[in-house]
Short mmCIF file of C-alpha atoms in Angstrom, two decimals:
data_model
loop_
_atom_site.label_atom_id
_atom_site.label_comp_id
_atom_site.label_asym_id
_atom_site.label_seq_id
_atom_site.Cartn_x
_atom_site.Cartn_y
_atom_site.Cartn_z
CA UNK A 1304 236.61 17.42 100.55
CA UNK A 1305 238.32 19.13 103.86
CA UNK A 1306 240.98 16.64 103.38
CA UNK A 1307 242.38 17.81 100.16
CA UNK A 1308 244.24 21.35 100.75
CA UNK A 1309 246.10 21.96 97.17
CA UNK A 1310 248.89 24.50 96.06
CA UNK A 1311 249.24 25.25 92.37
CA UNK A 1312 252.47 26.38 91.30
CA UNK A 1313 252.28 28.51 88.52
CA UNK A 1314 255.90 30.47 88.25
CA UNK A 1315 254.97 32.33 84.80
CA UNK A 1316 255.00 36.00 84.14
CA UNK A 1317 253.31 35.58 80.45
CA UNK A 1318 249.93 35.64 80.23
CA UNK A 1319 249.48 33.24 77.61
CA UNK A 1320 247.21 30.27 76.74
CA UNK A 1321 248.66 28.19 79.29
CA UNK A 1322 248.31 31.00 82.14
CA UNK A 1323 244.80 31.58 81.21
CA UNK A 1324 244.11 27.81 81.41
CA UNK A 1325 245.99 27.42 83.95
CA UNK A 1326 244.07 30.19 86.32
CA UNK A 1327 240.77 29.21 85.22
CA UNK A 1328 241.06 25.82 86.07
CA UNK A 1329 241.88 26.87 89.67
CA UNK A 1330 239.21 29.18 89.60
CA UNK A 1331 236.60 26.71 88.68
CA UNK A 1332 238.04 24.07 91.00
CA UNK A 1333 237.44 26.89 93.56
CA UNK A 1334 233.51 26.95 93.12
CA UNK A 1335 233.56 22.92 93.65
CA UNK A 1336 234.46 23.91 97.43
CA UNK A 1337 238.70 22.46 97.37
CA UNK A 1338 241.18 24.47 99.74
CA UNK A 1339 243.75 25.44 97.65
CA UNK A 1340 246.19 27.96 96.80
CA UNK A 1341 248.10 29.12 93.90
CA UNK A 1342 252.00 29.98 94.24
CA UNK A 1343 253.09 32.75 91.68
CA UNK A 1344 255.47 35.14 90.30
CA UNK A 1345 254.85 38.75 91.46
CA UNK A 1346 253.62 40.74 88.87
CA UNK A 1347 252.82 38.12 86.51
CA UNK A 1348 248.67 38.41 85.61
CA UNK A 1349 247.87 35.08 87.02
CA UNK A 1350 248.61 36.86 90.48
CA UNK A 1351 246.29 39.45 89.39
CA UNK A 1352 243.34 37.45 88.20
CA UNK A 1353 243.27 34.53 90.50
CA UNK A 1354 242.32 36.89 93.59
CA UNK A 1355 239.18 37.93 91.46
CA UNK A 1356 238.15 34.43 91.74
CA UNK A 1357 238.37 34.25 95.80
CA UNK A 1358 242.05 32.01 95.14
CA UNK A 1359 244.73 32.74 97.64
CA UNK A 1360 247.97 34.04 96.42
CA UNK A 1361 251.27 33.45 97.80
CA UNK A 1362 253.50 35.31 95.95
CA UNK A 1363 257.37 34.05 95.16
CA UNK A 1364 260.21 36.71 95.50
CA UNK A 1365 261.46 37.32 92.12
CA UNK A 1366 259.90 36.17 88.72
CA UNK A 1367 263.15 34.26 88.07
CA UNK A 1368 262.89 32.20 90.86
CA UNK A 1369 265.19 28.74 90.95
CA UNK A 1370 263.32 25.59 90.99
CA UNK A 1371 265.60 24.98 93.89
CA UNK A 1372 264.40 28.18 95.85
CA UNK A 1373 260.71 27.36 94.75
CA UNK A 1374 261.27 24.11 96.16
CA UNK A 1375 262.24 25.19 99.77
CA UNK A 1376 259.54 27.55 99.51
CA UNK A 1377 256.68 25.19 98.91
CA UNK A 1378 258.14 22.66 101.59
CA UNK A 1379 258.21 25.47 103.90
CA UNK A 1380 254.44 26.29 102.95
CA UNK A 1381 253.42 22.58 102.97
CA UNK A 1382 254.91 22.37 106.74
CA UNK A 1383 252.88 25.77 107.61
CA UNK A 1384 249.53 25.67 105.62
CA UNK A 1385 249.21 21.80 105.83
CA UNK A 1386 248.99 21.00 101.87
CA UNK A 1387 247.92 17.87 101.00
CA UNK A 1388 248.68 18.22 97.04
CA UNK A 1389 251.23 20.23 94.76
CA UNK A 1390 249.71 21.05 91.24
CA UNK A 1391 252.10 21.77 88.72
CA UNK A 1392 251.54 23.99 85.65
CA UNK A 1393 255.13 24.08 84.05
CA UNK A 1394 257.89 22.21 83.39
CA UNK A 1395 259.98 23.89 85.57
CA UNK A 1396 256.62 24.06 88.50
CA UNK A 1397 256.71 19.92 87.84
CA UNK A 1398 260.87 20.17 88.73
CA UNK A 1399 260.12 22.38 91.96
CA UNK A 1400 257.40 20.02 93.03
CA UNK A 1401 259.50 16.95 92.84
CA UNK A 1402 262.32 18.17 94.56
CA UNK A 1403 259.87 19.55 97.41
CA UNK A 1404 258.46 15.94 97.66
CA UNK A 1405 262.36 15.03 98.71
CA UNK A 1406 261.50 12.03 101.66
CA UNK A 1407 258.04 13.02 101.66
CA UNK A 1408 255.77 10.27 99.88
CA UNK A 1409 252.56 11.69 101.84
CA UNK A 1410 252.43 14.94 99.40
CA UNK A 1411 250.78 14.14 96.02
CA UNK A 1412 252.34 15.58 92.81
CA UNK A 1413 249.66 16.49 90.10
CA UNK A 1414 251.50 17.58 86.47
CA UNK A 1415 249.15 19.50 83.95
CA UNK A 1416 251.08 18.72 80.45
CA UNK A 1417 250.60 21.76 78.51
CA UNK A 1418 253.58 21.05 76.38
CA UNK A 1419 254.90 18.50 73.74
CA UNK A 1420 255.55 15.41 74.88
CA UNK A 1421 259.83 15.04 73.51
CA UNK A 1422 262.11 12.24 74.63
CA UNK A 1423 263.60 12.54 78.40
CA UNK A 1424 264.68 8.88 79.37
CA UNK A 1425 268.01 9.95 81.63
CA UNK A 1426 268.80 9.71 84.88
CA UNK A 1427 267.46 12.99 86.19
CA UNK A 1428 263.95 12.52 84.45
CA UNK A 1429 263.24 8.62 85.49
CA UNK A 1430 264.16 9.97 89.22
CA UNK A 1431 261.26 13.57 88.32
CA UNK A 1432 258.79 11.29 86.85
CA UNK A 1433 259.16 8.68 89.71
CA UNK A 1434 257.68 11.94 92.11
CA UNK A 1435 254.99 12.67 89.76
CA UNK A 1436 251.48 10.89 90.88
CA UNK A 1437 249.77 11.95 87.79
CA UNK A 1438 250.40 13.30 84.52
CA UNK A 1439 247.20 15.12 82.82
CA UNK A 1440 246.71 16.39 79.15
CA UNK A 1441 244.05 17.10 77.18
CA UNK A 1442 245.31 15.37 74.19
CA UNK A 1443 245.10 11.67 73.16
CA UNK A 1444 248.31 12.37 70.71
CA UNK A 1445 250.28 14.26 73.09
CA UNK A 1446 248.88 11.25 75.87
CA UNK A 1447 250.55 8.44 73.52
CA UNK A 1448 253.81 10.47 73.63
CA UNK A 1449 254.49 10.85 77.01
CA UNK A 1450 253.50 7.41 77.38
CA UNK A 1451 256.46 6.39 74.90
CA UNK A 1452 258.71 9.22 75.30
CA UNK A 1453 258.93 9.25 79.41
CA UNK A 1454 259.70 7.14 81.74
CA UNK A 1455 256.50 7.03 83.76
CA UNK A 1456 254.19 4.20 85.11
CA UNK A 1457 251.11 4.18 82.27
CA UNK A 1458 248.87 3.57 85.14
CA UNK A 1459 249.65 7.65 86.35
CA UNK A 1460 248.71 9.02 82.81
CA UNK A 1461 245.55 10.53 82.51
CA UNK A 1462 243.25 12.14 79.50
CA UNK A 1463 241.63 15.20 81.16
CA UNK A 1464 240.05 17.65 78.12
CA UNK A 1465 240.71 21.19 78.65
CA UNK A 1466 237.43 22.97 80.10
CA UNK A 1467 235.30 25.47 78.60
CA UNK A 1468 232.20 27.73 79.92
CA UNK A 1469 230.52 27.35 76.67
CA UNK A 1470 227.61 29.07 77.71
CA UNK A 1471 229.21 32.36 77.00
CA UNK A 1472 230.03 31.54 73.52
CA UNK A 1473 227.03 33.25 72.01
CA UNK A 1474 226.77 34.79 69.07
CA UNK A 1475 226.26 38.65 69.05
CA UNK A 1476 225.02 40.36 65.48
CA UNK A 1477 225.35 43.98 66.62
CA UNK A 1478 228.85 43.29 68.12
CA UNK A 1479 230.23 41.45 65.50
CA UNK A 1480 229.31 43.76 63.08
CA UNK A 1481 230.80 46.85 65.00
CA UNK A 1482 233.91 45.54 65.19
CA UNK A 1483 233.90 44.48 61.55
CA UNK A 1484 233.28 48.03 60.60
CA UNK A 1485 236.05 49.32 63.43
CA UNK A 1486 238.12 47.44 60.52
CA UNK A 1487 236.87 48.37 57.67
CA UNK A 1488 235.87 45.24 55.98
CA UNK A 1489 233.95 45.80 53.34
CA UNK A 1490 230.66 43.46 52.41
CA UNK A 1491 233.35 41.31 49.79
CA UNK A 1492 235.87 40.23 52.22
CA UNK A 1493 236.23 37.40 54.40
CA UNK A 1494 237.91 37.41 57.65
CA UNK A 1495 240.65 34.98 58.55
CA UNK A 1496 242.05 35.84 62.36
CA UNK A 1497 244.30 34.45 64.80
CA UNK A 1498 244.73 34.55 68.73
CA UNK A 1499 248.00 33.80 69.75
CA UNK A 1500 251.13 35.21 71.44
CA UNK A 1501 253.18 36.74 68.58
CA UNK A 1502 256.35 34.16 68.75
CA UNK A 1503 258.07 32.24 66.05
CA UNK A 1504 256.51 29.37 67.34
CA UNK A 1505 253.52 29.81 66.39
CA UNK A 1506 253.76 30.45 62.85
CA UNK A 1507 252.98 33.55 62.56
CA UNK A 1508 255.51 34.94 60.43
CA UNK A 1509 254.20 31.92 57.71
CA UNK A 1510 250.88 32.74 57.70
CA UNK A 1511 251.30 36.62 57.30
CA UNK A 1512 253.56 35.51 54.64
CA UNK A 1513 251.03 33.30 52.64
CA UNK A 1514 249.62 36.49 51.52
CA UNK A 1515 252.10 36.51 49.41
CA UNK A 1516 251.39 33.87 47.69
CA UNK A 1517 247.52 34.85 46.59
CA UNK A 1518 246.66 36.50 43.48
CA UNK A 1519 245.52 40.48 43.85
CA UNK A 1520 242.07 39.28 43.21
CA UNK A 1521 242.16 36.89 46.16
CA UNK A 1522 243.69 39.35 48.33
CA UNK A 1523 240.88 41.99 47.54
CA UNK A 1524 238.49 39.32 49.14
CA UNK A 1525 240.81 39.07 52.57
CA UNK A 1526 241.28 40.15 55.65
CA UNK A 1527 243.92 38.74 57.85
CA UNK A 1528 243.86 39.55 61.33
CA UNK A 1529 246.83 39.20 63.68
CA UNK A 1530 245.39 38.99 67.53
CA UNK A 1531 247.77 39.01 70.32
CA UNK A 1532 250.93 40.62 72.33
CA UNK A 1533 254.88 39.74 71.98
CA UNK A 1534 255.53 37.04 74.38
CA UNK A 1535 256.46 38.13 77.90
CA UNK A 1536 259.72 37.94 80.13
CA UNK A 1537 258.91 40.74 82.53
CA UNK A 1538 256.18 43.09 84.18
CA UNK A 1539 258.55 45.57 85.82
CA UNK A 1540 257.46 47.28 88.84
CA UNK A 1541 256.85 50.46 87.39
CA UNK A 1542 254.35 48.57 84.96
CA UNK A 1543 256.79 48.26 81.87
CA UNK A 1544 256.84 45.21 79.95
CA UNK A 1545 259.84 43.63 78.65
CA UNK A 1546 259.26 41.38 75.89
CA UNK A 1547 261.30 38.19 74.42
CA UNK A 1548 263.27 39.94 71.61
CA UNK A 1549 262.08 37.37 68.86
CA UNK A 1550 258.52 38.08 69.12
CA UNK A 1551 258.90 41.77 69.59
CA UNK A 1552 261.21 41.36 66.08
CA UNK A 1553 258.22 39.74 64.99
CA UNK A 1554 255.59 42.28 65.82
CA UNK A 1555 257.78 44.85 64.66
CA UNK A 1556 257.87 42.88 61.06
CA UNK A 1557 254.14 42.68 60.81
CA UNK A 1558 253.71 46.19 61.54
CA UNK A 1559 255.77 47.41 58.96
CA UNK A 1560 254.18 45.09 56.77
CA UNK A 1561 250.42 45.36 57.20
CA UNK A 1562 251.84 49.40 56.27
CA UNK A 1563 253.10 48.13 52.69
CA UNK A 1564 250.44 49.05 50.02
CA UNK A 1565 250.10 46.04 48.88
CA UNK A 1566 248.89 45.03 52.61
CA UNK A 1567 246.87 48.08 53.57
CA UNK A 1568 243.11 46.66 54.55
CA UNK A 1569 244.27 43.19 54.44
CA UNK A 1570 246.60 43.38 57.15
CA UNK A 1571 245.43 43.83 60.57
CA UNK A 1572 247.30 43.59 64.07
CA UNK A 1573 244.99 43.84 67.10
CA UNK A 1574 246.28 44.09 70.97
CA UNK A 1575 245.20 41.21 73.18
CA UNK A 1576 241.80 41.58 73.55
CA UNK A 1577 240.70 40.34 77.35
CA UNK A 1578 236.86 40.31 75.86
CA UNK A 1579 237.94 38.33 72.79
CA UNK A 1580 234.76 36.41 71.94
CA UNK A 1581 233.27 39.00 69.70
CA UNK A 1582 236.84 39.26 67.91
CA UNK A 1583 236.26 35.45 67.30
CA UNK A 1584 232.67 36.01 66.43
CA UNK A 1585 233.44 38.99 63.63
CA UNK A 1586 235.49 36.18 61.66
CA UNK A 1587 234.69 33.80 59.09
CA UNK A 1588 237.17 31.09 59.67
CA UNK A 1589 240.40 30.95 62.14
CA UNK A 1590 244.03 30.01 61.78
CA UNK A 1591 246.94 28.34 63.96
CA UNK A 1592 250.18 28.24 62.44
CA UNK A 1593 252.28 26.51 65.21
CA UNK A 1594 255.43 24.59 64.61
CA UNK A 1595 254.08 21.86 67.17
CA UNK A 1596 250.87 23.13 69.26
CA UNK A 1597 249.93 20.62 72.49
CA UNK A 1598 246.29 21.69 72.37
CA UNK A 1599 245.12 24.88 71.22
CA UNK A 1600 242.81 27.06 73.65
CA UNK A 1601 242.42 29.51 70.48
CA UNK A 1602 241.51 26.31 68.48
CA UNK A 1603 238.34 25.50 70.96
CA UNK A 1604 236.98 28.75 70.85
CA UNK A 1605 237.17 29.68 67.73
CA UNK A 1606 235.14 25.92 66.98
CA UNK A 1607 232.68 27.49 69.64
CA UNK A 1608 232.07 30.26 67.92
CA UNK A 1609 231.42 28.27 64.64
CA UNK A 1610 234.31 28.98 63.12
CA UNK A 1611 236.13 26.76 60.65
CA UNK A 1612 239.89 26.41 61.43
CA UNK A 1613 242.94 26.51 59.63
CA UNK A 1614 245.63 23.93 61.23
CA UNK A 1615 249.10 22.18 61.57
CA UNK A 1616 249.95 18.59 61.04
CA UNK A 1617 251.83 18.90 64.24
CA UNK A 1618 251.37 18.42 68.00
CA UNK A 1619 247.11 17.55 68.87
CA UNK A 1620 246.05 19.86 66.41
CA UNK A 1621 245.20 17.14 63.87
CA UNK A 1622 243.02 16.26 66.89
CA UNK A 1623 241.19 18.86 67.11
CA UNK A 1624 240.69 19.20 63.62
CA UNK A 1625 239.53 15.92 62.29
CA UNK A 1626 240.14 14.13 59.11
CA UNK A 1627 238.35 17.60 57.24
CA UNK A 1628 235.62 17.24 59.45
CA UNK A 1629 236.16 20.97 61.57
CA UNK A 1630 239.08 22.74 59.35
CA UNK A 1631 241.72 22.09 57.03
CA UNK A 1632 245.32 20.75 58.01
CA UNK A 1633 248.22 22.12 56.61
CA UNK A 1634 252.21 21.74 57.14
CA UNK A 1635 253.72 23.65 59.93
CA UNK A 1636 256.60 26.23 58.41
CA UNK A 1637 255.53 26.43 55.09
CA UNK A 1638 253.77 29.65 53.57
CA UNK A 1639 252.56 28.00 50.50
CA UNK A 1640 250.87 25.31 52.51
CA UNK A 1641 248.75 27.93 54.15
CA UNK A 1642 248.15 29.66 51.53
CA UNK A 1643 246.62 26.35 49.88
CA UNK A 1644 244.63 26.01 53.86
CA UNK A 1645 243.21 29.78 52.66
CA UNK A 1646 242.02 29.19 49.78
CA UNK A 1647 240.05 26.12 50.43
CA UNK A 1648 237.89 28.72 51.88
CA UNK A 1649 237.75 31.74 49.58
CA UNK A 1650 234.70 31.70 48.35
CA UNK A 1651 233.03 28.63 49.87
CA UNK A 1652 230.13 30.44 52.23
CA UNK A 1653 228.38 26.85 52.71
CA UNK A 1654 231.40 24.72 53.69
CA UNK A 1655 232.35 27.63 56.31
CA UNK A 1656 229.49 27.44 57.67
CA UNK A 1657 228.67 23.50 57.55
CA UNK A 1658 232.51 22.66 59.37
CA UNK A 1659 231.95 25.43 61.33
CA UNK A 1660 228.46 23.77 62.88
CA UNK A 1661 230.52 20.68 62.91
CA UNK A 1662 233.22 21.95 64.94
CA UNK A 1663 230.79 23.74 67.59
CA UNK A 1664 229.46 20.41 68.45
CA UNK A 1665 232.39 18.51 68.73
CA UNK A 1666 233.89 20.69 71.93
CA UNK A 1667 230.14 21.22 73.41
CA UNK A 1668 230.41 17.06 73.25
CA UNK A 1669 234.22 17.03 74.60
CA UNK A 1670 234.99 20.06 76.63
CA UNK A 1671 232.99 21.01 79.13
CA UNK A 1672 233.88 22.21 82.86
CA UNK A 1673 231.59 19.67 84.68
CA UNK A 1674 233.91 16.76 83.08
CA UNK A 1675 236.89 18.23 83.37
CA UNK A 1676 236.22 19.23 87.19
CA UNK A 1677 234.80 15.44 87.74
CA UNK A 1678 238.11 13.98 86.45
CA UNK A 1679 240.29 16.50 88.27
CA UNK A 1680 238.68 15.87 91.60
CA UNK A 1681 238.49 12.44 90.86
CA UNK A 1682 242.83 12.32 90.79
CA UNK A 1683 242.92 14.48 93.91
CA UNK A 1684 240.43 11.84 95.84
CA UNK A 1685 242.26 8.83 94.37
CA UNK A 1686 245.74 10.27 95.75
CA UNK A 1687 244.18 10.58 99.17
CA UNK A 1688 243.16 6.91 99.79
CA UNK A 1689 246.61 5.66 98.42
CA UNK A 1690 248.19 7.40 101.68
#
């Protein structure tokens, strides 16, 4: 493949689900032998973890780069380093990659869809999606969207399933346990977690608050553990963090309330854990909250770690889930709905365990790297013998 030299442009400081996709797709498409680099913001993780995997860096000059300075930037780097693709990871990478391609119908433009699919039929967006070669998601749902809701050629839409290294979801005993008794569950309770960024978006403030809504004697059975970090703006050059002021709000609120008494021992928040497999391991069954989730990340791993999962009608989630088959769907924004989600569990050992079986199969049968990669380098060869 010494034809194919690709830049990935992934302008994010977060270090979210999409960042952590995003850098180890690159990272795996590195092992299959593909020149490539990956343009970043500076002290955003991605430019930390994507050297680890032998990816070039090229870093941009603020994190709050315009998509019109990223775009002079990446022609600039396409005329010196000889880049045959542009790989966009965010909305506003996908802007910066069209308006680089300005008279230049030799560079390819490959958009990873991470997001919701909403309407954008205008002016501006027919003349964005005209640049973009192909659009990739891993869901079906959010697939049919974009194919109604944007005004792009069917023919450049493509289903590509996230990737997963599901060898290295393996059940450990001894770990599990540890970090069960780090908690303090006690042999009666279940253990319902989430792994998210703490953001409004993800419904976190709902499901802490469908606690509310069980009895005391179904809260004695419960634990409820909150996994993640406020969302990102910033990593300051000193190393301070400045966080979006609605999730930090948010953290702050389900501090103070895993401290009522009421809440004590059934209330948990845990930092990001980078080693989160055995947090996913110690629970019995998983939850996702979101408004409108594309594809959960959290959702896949907690399924390969046999764990049932609590989820929206909203965005692919419903995908993911089944019709019962590998969780339970419930509304997005609505406590009591959760609350119902929860206690279709309490209790029920044997169905845990049979939909969690169910869902471990399901992404070992539709999410594994070796597909994923094939498809991927599959798009990148097509492109090529177009020119």
């Amino acid at each position: 493949m010494g034809e194919i030299k690709v830049l990935h442009c992934l302008n994010a400081p977060a270090w979210g689900g999409l960042e952590i996709y995003a850098s180890e797709l690159i990272g795996q498409l590195q092992k299959t032998g593909i020149q490539q680099a990956a343009l970043c913001s500076p002290d955003s993780r991605a430019a930390e973890e994507l050297p680890k995997m032998g990816v070039e860096v090229i870093l941009l000059p603020t994190s709050k780069t315009s998509k019109w300075t990223q775009a002079g930037i990446i022609r600039a780097l396409i005329q010196e380093k000889d880049f045959t693709h542009l790989h966009a990871h965010t909305r506003l990478d996908m802007w910066a990659g069209a308006l680089a391609k300005w008279n230049w119908s030799h560079i390819r433009l490959i958009y990873n869809l991470y997001m919701n699919a909403l309407p954008k039929q205008d002016l501006v967006h027919k003349w964005l999606f005209s640049k973009v070669d192909a659009l990739c998601t891993s869901s079906q749902n959010i697939l049919n969207d974009a194919k109604r809701n944007f005004p792009i050629a069917p023919e450049k839409l493509h289903l590509v399933r996230y990737g997963r290294n599901t060898a290295q979801y393996q059940h450990n005993a001894e770990k599990a346990l540890a970090i069960r008794q780090q908690y303090h569950v006690t042999p009666e309770q279940l253990v319902l977690g989430t792994l998210c960024r703490i953001d409004p978006g993800k419904g976190v403030k709902e499901l802490v608050s469908a606690l509310e809504f069980l009895s005391d004697a179904e809260l004695q059975g419960l634990q409820l553990w909150i996994i993640g970090e406020p969302t990102i703006i910033q990593r300051h050059e000193d190393g301070t963090i400045q966080y979006e002021a609605p999730s930090l709000e948010l953290a702050q609120w389900i501090d103070k309330k895993s401290n009522e008494p009421r809440y004590k021992g059934h209330l948990v928040r845990i930092p990001f854990q980078k080693d989160y497999i055995p947090y996913l391991d110690a629970l019995d069954f998983f939850a996702l909250a979101s408004y409108n989730e594309t594809y959960s990340l959290s959702v896949l791993d907690a399924m390969l770690m046999e764990k049932p999962v609590i989820g929206t009608r909203a965005g692919g989630t419903p995908e993911q889930i089944g019709n019962d088959e590998r969780g339970t769907l419930v509304e997005p924004k609505d406590a009591k709905s959760i609350t119902q989600g929860i206690r279709a569990y309490l209790g029920k050992h044997s169905k845990i365990q049979e939909q969690g079986s169910t869902a471990r199969l399901w992404v070992l049968e539709n999410h594994c790297w070796e597909t994923t990669l094939a498809k991927t380098t599959a798009l990148y060869l097509e492109r090529i013998s177009t020119n």
